[in-house]
Short mmCIF file of C-alpha atoms and ligand atoms in Angstrom, two decimals:
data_model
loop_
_atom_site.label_atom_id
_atom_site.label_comp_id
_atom_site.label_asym_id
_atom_site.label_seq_id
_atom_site.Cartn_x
_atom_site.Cartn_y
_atom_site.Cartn_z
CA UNK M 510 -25.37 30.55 -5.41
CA UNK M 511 -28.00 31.59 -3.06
CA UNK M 512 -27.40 35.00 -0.70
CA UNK M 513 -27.35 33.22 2.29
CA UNK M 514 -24.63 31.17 1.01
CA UNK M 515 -22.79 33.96 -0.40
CA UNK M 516 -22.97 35.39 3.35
CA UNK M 517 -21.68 32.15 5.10
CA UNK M 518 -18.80 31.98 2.82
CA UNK M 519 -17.51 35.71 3.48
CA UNK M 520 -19.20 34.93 7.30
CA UNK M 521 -15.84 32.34 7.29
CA UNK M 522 -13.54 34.16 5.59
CA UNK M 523 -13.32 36.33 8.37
CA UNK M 524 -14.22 33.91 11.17
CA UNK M 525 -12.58 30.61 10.15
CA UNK M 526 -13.59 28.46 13.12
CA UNK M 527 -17.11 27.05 11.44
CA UNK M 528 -18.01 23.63 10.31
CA UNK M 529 -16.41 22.86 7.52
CA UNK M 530 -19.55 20.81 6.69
CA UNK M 531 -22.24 23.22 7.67
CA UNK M 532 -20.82 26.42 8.06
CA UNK M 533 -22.17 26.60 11.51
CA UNK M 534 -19.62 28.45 14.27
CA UNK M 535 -17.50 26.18 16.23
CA UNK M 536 -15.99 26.83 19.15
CA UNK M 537 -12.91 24.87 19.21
CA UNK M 538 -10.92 26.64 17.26
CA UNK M 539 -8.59 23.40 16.43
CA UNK M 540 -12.05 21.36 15.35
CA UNK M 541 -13.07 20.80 11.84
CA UNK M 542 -16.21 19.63 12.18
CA UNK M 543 -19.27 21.01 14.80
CA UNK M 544 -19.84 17.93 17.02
CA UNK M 545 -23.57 17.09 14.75
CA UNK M 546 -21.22 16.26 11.58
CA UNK M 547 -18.73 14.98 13.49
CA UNK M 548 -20.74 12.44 14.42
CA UNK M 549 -22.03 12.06 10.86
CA UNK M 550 -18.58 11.54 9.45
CA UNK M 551 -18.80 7.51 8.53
CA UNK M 552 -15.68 6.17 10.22
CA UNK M 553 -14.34 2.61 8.85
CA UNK M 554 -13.22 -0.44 10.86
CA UNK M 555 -10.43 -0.60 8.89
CA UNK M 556 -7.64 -0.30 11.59
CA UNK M 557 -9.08 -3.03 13.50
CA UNK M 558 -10.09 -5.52 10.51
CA UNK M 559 -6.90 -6.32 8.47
CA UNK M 560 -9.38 -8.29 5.95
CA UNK M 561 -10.85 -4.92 4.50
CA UNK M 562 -11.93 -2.86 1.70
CA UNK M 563 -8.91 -1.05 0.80
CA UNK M 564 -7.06 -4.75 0.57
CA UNK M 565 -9.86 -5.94 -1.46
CA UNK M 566 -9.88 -3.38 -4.05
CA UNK M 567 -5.84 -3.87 -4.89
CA UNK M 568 -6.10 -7.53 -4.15
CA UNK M 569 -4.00 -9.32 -7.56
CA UNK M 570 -2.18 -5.67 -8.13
CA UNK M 571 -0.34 -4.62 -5.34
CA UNK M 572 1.04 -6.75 -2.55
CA UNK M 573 0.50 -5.17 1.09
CA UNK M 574 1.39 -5.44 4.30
CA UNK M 575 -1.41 -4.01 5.76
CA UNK M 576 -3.80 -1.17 4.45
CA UNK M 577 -6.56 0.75 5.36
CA UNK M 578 -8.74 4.24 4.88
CA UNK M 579 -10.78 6.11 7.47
CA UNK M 580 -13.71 7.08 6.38
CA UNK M 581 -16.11 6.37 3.88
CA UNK M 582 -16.55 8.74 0.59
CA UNK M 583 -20.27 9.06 -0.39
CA UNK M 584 -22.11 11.42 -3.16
CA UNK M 585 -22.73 14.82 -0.99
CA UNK M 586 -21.88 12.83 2.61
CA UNK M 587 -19.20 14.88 5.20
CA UNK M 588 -16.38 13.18 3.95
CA UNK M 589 -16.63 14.33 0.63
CA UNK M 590 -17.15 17.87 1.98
CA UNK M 591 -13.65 17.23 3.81
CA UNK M 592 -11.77 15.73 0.59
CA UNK M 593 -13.39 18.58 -0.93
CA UNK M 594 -11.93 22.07 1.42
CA UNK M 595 -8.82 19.80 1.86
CA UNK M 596 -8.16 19.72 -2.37
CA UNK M 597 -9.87 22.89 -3.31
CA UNK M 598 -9.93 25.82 -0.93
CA UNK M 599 -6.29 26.20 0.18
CA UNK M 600 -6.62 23.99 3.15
CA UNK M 601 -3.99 21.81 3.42
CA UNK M 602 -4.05 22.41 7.23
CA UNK M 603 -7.56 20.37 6.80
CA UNK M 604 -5.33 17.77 5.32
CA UNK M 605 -2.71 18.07 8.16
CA UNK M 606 -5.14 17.45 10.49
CA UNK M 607 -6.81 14.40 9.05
CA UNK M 608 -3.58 13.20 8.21
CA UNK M 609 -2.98 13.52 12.39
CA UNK M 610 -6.28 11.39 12.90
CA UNK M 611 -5.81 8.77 10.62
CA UNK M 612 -2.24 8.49 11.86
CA UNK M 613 -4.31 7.86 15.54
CA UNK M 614 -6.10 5.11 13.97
CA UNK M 615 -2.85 3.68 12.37
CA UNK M 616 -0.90 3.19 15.74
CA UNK M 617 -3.19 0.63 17.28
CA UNK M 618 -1.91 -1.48 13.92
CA UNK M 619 0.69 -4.16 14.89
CA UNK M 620 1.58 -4.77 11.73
CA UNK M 621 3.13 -1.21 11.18
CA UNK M 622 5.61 -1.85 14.11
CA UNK M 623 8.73 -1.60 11.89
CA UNK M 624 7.14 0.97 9.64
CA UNK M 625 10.57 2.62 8.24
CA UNK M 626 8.91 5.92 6.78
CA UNK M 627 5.90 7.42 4.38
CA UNK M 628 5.31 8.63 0.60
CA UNK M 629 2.41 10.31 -0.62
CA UNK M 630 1.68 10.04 -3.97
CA UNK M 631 3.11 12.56 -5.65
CA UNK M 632 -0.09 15.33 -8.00
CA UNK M 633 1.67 16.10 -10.90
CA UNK M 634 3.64 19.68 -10.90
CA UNK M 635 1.02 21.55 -12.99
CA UNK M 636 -1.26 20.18 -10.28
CA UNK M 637 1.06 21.53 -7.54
CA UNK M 638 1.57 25.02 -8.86
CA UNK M 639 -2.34 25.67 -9.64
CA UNK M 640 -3.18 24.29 -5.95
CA UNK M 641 0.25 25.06 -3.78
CA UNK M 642 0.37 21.68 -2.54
CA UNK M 643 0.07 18.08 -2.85
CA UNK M 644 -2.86 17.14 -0.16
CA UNK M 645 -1.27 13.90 0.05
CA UNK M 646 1.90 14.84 1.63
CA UNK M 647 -0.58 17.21 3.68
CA UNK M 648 -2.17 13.85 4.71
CA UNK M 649 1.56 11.93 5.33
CA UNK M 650 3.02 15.00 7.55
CA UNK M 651 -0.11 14.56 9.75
CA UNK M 652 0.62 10.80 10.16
CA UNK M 653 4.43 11.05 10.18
CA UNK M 654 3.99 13.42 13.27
CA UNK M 655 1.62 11.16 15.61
CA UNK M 656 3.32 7.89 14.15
CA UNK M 657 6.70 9.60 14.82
CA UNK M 658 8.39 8.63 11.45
CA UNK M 659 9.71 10.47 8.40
CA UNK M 660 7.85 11.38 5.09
CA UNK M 661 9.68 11.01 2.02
CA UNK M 662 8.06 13.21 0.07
CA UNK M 663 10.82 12.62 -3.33
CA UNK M 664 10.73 9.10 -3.10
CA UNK M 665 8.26 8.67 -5.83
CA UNK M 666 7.78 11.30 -8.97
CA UNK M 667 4.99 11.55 -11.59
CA UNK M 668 5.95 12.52 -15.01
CA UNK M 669 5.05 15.17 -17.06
CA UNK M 670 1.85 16.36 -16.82
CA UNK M 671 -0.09 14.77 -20.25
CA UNK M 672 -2.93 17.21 -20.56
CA UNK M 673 -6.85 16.98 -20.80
CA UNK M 674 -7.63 13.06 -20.43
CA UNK M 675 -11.34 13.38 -21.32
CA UNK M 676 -10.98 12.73 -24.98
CA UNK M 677 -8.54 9.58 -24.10
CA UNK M 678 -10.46 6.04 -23.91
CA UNK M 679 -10.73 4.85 -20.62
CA UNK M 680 -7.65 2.18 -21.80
CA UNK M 681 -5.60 5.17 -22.50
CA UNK M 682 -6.23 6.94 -19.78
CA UNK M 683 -5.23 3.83 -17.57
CA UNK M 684 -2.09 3.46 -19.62
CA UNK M 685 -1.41 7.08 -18.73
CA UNK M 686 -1.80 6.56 -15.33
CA UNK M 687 0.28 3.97 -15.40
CA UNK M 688 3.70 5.46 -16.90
CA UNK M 689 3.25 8.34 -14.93
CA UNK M 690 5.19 7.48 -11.80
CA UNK M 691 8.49 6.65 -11.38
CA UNK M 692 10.95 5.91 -8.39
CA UNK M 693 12.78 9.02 -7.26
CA UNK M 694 15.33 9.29 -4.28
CA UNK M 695 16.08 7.09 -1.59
CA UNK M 696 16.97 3.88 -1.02
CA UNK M 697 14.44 1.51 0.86
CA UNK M 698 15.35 -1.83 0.26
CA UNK M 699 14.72 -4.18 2.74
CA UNK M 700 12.26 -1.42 4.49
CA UNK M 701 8.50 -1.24 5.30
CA UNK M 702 6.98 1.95 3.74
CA UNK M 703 3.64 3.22 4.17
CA UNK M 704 2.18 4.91 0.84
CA UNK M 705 -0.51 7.57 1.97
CA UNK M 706 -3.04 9.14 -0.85
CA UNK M 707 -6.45 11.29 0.06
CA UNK M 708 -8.91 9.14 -1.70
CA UNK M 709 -8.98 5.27 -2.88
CA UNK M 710 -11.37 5.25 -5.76
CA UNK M 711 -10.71 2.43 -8.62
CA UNK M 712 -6.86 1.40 -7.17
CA UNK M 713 -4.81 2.47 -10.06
CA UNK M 714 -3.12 5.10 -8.66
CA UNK M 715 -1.93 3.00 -5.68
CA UNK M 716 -1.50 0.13 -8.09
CA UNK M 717 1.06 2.21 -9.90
CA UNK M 718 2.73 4.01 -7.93
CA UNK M 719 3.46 1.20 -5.09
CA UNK M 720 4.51 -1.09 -8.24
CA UNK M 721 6.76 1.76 -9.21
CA UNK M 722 8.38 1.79 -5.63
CA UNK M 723 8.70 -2.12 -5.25
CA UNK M 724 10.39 -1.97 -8.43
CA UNK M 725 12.52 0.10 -7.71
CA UNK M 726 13.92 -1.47 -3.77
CA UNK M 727 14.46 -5.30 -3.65
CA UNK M 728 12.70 -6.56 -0.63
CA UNK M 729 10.77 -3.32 -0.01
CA UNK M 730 7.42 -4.14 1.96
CA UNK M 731 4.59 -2.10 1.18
CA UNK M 732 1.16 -0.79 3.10
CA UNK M 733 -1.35 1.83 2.05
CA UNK M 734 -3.33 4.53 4.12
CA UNK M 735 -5.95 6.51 2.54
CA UNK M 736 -7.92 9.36 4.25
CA UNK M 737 -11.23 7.41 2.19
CA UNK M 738 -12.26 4.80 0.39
CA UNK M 739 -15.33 5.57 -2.30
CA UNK M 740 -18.15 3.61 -1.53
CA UNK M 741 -19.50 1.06 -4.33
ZN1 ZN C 1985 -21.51 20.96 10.96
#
């Protein structure tokens, strides 16, 4: 890590309004983002276009009523840079906040009208207790307080954490996914819930946790928000 660096990351410690990107001073204290990367941040259609890439990628696995992701996750782009303070340096005020824009984007959808509530999908607790929260309920809160509706936070729980995956073939490790969450409290039969995780990558994690929750409530109606979907 070069000096320079070193300086701009004690430079923030003390003066936290900077570009989470850059590192360059901001003035609004409430932005993330100086107005250059800002306008660098690659914002979806998503909202607009119900016939997207989030829909696509769970098309055959998970039934939705609508769903949709705001911005685009590239190798080394802003977003990434976002995902990245939001999971790893204590900032789940970073995911509050995008939570609060994406839930902007989400109220122009029609098709959430009758939206009863949100989950996040649950990190396991190991997870939780190394990083003090779960950025996805970070993420719901923001939405839940622009869309005006509660976050269920317990509906959904993931089992015990199963250690390292690395030396698990990649069947395994989808099989491990897929036991790990289970319905938890609440009863939403009938309802329309919104699930809401940080990043859509392959779709298993959606896959199996929404399954988890339409098992669980006869009737339940399901759509999916994601802060970003990984570009492939
Ligand atoms: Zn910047």
């Amino acid at each position: 890590m070069g000096i320079s660096h070193w300086v701009r990351g004690l430079t923030s410690l003390f003066f936290p309004n900077v570009c989470l990107n850059c590192s360059r001073s901001v003035d609004d204290s409430t932005a993330l983002l100086c107005l250059r990367c800002e306008s660098d941040l690659p914002v979806t259609d998503h909202w607009k276009q119900p016939e997207n890439e989030v829909r696509d990628r769970l098309a055959g696995r998970l039934p939705l009523e609508y769903a949709a992701a705001a911005y685009t996750f590239r190798e080394g782009n802003v977003c990434q840079q976002l995902i990245h303070a939001m999971k790893y340096q204590n900032r789940p005020d970073v995911g509050k906040k995008l939570g609060e824009r994406l839930g902007h984007l989400l109220s122009t959808a029609d098709r959430l009208n009758d939206l009863h509530g949100i989950v996040p999908v649950p990190i396991h607790n190991r997870r939780r207790h190394e990083r003090g929260y779960n950025q996805a309920e970070a993420i719901a809160e923001g939405i839940g307080a622009i869309l005006n509706k509660p976050v269920f936070s317990d509906a959904l729980r993931r089992t015990d954490f199963q250690g390292s995956q690395t030396r698990r073939t990649k069947l395994e490790r989808l099989e491990n996914v897929r036991d790990s969450f289970v319905a938890g409290r609440g009863k939403f039969s009938n309802q329309h819930l919104l699930l809401v995780d940080d990043v859509l990558t392959t779709g298993a994690t959606l896959d199996f946790s929404g399954n988890a929750l339409l098992e669980a409530h006869s009737g339940l109606r399901l759509s999916v928000a994601t802060l970003a979907i990984v570009e492939r």
